[in-house]
Coordinates of C-alpha atoms in Angstrom, one line a residue:
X1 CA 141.2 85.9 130.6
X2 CA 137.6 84.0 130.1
X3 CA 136.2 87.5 131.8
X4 CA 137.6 89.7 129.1
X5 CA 136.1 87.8 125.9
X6 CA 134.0 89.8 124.1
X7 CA 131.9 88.4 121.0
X8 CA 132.4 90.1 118.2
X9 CA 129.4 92.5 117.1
X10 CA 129.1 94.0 113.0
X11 CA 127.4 97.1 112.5
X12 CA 127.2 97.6 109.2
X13 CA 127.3 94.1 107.2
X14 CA 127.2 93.6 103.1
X15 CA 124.9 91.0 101.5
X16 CA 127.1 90.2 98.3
X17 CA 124.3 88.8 96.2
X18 CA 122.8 87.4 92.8
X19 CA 119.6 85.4 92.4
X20 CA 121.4 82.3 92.2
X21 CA 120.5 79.6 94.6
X22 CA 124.1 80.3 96.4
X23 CA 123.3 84.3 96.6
X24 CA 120.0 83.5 98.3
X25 CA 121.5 81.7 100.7
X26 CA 124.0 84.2 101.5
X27 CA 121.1 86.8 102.0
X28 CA 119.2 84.4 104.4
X29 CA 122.6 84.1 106.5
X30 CA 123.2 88.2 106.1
X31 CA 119.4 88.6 107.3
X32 CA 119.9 86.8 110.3
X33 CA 123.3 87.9 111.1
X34 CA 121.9 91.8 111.0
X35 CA 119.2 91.1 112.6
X36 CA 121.3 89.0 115.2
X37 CA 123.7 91.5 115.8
X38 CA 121.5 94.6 115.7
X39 CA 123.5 96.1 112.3
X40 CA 122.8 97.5 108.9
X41 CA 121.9 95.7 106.3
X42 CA 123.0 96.6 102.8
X43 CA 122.3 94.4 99.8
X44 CA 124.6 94.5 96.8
X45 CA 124.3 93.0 93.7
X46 CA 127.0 93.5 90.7
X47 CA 126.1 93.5 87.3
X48 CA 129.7 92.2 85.5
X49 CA 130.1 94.0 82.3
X50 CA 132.9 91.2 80.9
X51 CA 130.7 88.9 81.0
X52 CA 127.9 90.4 78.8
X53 CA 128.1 90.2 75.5
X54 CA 129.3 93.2 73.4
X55 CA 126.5 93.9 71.7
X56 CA 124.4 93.7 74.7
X57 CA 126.9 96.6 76.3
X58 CA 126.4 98.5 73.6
X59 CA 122.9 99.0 73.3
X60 CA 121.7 100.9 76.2
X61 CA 118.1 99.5 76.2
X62 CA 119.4 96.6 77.0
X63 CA 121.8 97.4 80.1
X64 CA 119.1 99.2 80.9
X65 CA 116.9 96.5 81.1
X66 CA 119.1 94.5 82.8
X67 CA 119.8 97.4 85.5
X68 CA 115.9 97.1 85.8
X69 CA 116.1 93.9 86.8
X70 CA 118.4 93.5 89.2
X71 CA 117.0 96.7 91.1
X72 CA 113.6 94.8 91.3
X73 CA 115.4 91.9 92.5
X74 CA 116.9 93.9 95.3
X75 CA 114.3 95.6 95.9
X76 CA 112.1 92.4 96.7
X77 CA 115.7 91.1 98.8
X78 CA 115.1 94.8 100.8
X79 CA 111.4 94.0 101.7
X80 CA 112.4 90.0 102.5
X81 CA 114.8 91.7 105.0
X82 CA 112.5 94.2 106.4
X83 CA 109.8 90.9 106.4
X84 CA 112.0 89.3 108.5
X85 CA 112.0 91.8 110.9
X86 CA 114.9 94.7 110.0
X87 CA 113.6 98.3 110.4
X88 CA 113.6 100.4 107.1
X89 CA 116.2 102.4 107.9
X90 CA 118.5 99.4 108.5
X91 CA 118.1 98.2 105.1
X92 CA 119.9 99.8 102.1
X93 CA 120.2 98.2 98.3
X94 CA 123.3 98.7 96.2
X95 CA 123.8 98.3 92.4
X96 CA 127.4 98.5 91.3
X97 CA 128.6 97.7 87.9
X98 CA 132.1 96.3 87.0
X99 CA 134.0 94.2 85.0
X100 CA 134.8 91.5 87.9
X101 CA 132.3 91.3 91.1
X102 CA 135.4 90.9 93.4
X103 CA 137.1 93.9 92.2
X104 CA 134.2 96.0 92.2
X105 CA 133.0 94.5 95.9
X106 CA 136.6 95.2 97.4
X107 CA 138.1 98.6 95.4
X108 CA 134.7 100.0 94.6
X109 CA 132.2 99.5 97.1
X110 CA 134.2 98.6 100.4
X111 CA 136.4 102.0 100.7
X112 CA 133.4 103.8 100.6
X113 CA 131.5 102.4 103.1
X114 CA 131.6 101.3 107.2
X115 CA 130.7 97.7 105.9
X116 CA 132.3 95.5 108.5
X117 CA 131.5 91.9 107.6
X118 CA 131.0 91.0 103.7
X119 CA 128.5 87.6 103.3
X120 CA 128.9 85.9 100.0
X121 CA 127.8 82.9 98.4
X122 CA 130.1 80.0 97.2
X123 CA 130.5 80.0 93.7
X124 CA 127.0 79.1 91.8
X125 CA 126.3 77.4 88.5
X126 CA 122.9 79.9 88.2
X127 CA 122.0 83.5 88.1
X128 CA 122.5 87.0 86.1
X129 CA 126.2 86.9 88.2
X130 CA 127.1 83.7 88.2
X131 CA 130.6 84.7 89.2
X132 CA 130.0 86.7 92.2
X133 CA 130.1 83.4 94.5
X134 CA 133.2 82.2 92.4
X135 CA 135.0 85.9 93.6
X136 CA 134.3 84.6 96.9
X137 CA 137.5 83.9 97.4
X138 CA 139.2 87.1 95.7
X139 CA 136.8 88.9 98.4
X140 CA 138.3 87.0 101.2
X141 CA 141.6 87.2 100.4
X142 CA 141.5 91.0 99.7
X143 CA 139.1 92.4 101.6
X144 CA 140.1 95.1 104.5
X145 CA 137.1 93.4 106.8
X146 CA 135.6 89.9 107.9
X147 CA 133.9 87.8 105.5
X148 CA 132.0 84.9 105.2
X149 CA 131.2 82.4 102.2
X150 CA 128.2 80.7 102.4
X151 CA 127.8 77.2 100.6
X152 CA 124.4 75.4 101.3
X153 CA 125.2 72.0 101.0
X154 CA 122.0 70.8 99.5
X155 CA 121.9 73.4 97.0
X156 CA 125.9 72.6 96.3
X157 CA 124.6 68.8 95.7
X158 CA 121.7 69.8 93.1
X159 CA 123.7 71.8 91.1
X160 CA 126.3 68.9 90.9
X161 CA 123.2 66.4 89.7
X162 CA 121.6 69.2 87.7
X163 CA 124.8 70.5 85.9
X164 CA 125.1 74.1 84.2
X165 CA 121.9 75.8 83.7
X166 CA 120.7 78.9 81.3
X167 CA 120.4 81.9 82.5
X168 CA 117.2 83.9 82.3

């Protein structure tokens, strides 16, 4: 029996991420678990429409500002990967946009991929989708592949002590 065990090996694995301190640590784990297991790398963030304000869905400068941003996040996230060791053409950034990150994660983005293992952070008190980590368990429960939350304990701790933050 011992002779037939097999670790398991991803090849195409999803960084679910935000630039909270949660979502960072869930794209350190997804670096090393890509580069540990020879896969893919792609890294998602959601921008979550229901939790914008009207106006700022509205007026199209300013989702497209926010657009802007996030892609420069991920593309800095892309080259951290790529630092870190990841060929280029094992590293891939997604935008999706959606009115719950789960949803959009699972039904949106999953279905149309060969993503095999989803990596998310715990829920966070910080970031443009504070949310994400707190669809954590939405992701797990629905998703059609393995996933893993990530909580960093100390960052868990300072949160606690710091309490809610302002977004920027």
């Amino acid at each position: 029996m011992v002779s037939k065990f097999k670790p398991k090996q991803f090849k195409h694995v999803l960084a679910a991420v935000d630039d909270s301190p949660q979502g960072q640590s869930a794209l350190s784990f997804a670096i090393h678990q890509a580069k540990e297991d020879h896969a893919k790398l792609t890294i998602l963030s959601v921008l979550e429409e229901d939790e914008l304000p009207v106006t700022t869905r509205l007026d199209a400068n300013e989702m497209s500002l926010l657009q802007d941003r996030i892609d420069k996040a991920l593309m800095d996230y892309q080259q951290i990967a790529k630092n870190f060791g990841l060929k280029n053409d094992r590293v891939e950034k997604m935008f999706a946009q959606g009115d719950n990150a789960g949803e959009t994660v699972v039904k949106d983005v999953l279905p149309h991929t060969d993503i095999d293992l989803v990596i998310v952070g715990a829920h966070s008190r910080t970031g443009w989708s504070s949310h994400l980590g707190s669809q954590a368990s939405y992701i797990a429960k629905t998703a059609p592949v393995s996933v893993t939350i990530i909580r960093d304990k100390k960052i868990s701790e300072d949160e606690e002590k710091i309490g809610f933050l302002n977004r920027q």
